[in-house]
Coordinates of C-alpha atoms in Angstrom, one line a residue:
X2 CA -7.0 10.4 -22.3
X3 CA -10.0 12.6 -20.6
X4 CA -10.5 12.5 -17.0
X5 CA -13.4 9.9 -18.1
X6 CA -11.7 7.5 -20.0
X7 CA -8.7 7.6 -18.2
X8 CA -10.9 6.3 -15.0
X9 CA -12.5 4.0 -17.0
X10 CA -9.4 2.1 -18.1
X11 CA -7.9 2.3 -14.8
X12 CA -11.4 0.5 -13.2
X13 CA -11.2 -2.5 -15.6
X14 CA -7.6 -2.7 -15.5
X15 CA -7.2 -2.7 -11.8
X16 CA -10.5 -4.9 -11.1
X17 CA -8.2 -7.4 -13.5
X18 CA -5.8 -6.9 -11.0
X19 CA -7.9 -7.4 -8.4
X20 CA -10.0 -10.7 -9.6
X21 CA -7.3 -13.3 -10.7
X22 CA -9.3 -14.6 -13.2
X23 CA -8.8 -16.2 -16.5
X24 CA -10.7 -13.8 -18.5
X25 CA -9.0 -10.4 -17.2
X26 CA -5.9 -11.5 -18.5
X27 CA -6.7 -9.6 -21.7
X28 CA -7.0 -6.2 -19.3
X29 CA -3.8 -7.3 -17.4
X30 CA -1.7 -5.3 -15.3
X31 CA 1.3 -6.1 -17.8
X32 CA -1.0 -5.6 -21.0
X33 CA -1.9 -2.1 -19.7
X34 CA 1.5 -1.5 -19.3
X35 CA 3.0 -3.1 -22.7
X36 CA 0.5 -1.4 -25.0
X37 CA 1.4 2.0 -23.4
X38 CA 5.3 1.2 -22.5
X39 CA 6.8 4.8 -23.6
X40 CA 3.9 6.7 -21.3
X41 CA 4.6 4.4 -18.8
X42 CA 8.1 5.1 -18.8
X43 CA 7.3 8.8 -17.9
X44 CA 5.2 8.0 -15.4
X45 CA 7.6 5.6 -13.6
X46 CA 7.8 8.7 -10.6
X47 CA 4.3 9.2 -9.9
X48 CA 4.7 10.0 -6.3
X49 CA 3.2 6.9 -4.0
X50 CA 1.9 8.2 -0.8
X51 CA 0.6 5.2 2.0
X52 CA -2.0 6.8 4.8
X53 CA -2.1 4.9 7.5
X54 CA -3.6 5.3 10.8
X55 CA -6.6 3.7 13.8
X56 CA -9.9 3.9 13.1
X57 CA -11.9 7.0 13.5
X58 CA -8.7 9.3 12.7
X59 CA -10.5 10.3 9.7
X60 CA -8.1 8.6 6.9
X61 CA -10.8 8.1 4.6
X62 CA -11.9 12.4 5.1
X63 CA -8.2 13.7 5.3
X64 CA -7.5 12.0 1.7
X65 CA -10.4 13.4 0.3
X66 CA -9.9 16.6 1.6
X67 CA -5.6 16.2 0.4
X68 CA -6.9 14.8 -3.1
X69 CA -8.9 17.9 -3.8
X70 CA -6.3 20.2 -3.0
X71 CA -3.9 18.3 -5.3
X72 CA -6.6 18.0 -8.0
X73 CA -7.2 21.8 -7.5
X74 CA -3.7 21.9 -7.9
X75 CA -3.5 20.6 -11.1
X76 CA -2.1 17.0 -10.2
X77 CA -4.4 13.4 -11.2
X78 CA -4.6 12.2 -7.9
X79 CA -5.6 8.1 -7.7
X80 CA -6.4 6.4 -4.2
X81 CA -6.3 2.9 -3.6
X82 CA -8.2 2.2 -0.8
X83 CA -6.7 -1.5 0.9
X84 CA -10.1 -2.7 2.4
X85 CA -10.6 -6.2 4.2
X86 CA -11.8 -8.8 1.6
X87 CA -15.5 -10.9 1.5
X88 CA -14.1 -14.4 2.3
X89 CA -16.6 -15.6 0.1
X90 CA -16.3 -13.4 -2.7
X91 CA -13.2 -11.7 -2.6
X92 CA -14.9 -8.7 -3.3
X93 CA -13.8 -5.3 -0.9
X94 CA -16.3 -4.7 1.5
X95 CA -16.2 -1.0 2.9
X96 CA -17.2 0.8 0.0
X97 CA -14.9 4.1 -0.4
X98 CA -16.1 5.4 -3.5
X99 CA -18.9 5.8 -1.1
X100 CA -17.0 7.6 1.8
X101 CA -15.1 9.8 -0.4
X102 CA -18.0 11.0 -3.0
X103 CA -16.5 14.2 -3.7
X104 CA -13.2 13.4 -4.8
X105 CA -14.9 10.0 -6.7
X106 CA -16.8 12.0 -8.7
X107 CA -13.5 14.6 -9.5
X108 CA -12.9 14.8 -13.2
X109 CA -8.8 14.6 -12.1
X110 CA -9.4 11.7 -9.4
X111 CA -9.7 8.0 -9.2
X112 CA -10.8 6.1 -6.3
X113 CA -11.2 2.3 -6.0
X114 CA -11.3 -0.2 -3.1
X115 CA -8.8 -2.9 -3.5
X116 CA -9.7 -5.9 -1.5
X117 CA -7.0 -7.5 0.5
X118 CA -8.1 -11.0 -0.8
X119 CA -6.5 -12.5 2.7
X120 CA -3.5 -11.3 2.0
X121 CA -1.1 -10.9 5.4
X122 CA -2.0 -7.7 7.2
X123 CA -4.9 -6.4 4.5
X124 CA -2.7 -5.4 1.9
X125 CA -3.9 -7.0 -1.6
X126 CA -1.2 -8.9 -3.5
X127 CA -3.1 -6.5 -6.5
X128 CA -2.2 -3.4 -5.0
X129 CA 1.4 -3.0 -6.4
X130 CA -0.4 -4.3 -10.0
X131 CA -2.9 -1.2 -9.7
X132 CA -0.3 1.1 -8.3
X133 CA 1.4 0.4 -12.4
X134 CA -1.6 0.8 -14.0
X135 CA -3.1 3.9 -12.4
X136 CA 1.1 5.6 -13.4
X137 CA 0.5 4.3 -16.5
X138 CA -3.4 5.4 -16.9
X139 CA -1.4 9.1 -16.1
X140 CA -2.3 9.7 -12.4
X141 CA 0.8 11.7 -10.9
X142 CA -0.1 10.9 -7.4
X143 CA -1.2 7.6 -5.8
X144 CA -2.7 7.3 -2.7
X145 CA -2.8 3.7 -0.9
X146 CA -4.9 3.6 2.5
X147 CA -4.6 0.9 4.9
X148 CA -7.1 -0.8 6.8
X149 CA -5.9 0.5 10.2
X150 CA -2.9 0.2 12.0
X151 CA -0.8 -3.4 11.8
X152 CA 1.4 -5.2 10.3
X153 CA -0.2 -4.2 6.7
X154 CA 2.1 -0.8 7.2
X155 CA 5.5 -3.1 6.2
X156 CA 4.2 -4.3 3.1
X157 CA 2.5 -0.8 2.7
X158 CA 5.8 1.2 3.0
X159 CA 7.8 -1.6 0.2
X160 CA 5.2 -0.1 -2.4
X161 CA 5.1 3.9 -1.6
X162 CA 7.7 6.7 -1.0
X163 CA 6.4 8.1 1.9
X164 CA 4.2 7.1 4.6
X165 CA 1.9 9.3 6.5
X166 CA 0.4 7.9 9.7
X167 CA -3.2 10.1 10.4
X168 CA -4.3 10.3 14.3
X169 CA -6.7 11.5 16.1
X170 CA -6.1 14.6 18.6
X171 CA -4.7 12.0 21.9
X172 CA -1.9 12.2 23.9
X173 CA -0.7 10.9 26.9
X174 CA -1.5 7.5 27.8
X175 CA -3.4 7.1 24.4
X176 CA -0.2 7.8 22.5
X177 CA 1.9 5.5 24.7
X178 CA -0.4 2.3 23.8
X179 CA 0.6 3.4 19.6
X180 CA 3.2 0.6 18.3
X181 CA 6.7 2.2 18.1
X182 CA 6.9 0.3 14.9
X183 CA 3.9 2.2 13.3
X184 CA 5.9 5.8 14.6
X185 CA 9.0 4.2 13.3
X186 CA 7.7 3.6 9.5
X187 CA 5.9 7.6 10.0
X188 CA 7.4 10.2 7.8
X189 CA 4.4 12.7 8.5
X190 CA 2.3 12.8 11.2
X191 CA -0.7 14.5 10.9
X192 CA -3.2 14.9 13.9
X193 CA -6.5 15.1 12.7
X194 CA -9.7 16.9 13.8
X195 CA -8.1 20.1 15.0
X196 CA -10.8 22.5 15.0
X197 CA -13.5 23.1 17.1
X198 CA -13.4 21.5 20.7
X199 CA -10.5 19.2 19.7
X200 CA -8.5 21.6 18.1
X201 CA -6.3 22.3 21.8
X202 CA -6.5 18.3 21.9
X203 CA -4.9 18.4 18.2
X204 CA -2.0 21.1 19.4
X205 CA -1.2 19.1 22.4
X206 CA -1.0 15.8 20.7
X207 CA 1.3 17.4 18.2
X208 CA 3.6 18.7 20.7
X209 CA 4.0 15.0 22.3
X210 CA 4.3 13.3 18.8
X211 CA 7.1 15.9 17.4
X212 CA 8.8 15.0 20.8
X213 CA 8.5 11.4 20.0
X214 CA 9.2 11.4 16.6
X215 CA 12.7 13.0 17.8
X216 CA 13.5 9.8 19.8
X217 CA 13.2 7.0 17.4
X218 CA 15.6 6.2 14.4
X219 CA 15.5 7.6 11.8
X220 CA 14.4 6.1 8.3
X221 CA 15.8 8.3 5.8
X222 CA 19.1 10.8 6.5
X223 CA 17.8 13.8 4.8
X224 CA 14.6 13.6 6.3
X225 CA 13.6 14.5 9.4
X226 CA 9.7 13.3 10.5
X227 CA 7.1 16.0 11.1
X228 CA 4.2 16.0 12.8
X229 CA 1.4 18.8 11.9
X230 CA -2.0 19.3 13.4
X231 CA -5.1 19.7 10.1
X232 CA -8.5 19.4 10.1
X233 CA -10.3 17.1 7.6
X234 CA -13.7 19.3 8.0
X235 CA -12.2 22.8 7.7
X236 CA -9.3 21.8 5.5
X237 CA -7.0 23.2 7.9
X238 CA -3.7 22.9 7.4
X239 CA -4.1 20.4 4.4
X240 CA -2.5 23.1 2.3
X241 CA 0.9 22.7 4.7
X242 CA 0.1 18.9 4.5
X243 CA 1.1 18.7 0.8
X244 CA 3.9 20.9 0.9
X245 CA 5.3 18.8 3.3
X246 CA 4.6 15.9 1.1
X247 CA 6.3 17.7 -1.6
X248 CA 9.3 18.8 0.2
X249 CA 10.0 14.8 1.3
X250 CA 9.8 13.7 -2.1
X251 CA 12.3 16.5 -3.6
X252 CA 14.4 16.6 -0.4
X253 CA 15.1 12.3 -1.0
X254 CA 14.9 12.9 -4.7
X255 CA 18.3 15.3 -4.5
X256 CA 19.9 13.1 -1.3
X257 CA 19.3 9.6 -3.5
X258 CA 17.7 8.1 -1.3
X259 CA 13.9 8.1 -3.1
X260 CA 15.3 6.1 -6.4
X261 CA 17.3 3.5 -3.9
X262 CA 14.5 2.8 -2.3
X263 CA 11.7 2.4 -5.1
X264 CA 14.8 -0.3 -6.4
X265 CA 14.6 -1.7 -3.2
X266 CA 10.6 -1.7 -3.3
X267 CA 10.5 -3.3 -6.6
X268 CA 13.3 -6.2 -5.8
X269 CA 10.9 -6.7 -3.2
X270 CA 7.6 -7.0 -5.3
X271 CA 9.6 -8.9 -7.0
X272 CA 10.4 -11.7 -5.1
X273 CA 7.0 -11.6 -3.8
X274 CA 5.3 -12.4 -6.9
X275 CA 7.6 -15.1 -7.4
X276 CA 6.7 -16.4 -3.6
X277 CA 3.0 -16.3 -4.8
X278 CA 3.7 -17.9 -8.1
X279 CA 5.2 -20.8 -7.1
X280 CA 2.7 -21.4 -4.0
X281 CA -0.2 -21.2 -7.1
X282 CA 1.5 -23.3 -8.7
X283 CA 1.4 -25.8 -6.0
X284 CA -2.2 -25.7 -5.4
X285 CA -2.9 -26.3 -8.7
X286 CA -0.5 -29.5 -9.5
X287 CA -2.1 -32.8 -9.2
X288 CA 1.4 -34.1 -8.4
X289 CA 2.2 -31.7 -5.6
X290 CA -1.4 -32.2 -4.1
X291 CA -1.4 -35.7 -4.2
X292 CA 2.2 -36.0 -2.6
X293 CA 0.2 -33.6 0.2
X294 CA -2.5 -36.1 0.9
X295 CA 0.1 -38.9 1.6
X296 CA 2.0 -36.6 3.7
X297 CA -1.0 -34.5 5.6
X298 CA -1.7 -37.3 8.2
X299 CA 2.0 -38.4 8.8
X300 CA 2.8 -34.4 9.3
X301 CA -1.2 -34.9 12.1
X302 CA 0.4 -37.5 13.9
X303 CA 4.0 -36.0 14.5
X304 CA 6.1 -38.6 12.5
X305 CA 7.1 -35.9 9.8
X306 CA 7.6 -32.4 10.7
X307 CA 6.0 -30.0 8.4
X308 CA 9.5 -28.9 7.3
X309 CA 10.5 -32.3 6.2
X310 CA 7.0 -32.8 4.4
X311 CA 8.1 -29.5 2.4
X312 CA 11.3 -30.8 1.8
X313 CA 9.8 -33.8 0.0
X314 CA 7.6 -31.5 -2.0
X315 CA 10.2 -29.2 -3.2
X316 CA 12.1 -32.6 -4.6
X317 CA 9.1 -33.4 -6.5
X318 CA 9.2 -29.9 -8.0
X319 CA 12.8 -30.2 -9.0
X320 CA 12.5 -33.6 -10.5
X321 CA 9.8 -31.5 -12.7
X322 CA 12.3 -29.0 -13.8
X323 CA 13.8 -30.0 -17.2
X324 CA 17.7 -31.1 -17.3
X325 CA 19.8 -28.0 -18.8

């Protein structure tokens, strides 16, 4: 499809993703998918890229600026932004087709907040739905951005290949107070703003990050995390930024490490969905919730513990299930 069309089936197929409702069932993730199963097929190694990073590192302005340069470049470049949900509306609330006009309005580009929906650490049960329907709308290269930095980066990291953590140009004390889990789940670092009077900040930063980087474990054998300085504003650097990108995805590609982990990745979407089918289908049986209510204030008052009240539950379900 054109650069039009392709965004347009990607917008109503991942906001079918995204809204759980009845009447986006016809736009599924899995229709998308069926109706266009050999493309999809080709496009099963679209390369998944997670950006994580605090606020103010200029995530949003680095991915535009990386985008362009890989749309330049002749790839199609989609970027799922994870943003925090409305609670009373579901809908995403920061807006970055906004934030990231130019690459938005890229014939090559995609761009669509998915809102996290209260999903654990801001990552939307609909991303890993979009991610298969942007690969099989024909985008090469997916971009997911996280909120900030949290616990969203473990469930971020089951879904892409590799993970780049963006920071802005500290060092010293600064970097101390950065989780060692969030450097741990790194591939790339890239410190951001170097130009102008942060750029010596930026080179400093890098020096103390590459030393750090050196001292944790390590998450892939063949690969060895970097940390680079760029500049969002100048584009600095961004050039060396996909490269790198590149390199990690060949470089795990030939050790075998890339394909065991996107099995990995997809036994754990897996079991996921299942987790989340069978709590829906909880909430929504009149058996279940009823057993609940006669439970609830025994589980208040201490005299069952809220695993025994599960327990009970999960016997009604399996009295359910039909005799094989």
């Amino acid at each position: 499809p054109t650069g039009a069309g392709r965004r347009l089936a990607s917008d109503h197929a991942t906001s079918g993703a995204g809204s759980g409702a009845t009447q986006d069932q016809a736009m599924s993730p899995g229709t998308v998918v069926n109706q266009g199963a050999p493309q999809h097929a080709r496009r099963l190694h679209a390369m998944r890229i997670g950006v994580s990073g605090p606020p103010g590192a200029g995530k949003s302005s680095l991915i535009e600026t990386l985008g362009l340069h890989l749309c330049e470049e002749g790839s199609k470049v989609a970027v799922l932004a994870v943003d925090p949900s409305s609670h009373s509306t579901g809908g995403a609330i920061l807006g970055d087709k906004t934030r990231m006009g130019k690459l938005s309005n890229h014939p090559s580009a995609y761009v669509r907040p998915s809102p996290a929906r209260g999903t654990l650490g801001g990552v939307a049960r609909a991303t890993a739905d979009a991610l298969v329907v942007c690969e099989a709308a024909g985008y090469d290269t997916l971009i997911v951005e996280t909120v900030g930095v949290g616990q969203s980066e473990t469930s971020v990291s089951s879904l892409v290949d590799c993970m780049l953590l963006v920071m802005p140009p500290v060092g010293g004390d600064e970097l101390q107070m950065i989780k060692r889990g969030i450097m741990e789940a790194a591939d790339i670092v890239a410190v951001n703003k170097a130009d102008g009077a942060t750029e010596e900040a930026a080179l400093r930063a890098v020096a103390e990050y590459t030393g750090s980087l050196g001292l944790l474990p390590r998450r892939h054998r063949a690969w060895r995390p970097v940390a680079l300085p760029v500049s969002a504003k100048t584009g600095y650097n961004v050039a060396k930024l996909a490269s790198l990108i590149a390199s990690f995805e060949s470089t795990l590609m030939a050790s075998g490490e890339l394909l065991q982990a996107r099995r990995a990745g997809r036994e754990q979407a897996l079991w996921q969905a299942c987790e989340e089918a069978v709590i829906e289908y909880m909430h929504a049986s009149p058996a279940v919730q009823q057993l609940l209510g006669q439970l609830m204030p025994r589980v208040h008052t201490g005299e069952v513990l809220p695993r025994q009240a599960a327990q009970h539950v999960l016997e009604v379900l399996r009295q359910k299930q039909p005799q094989s």
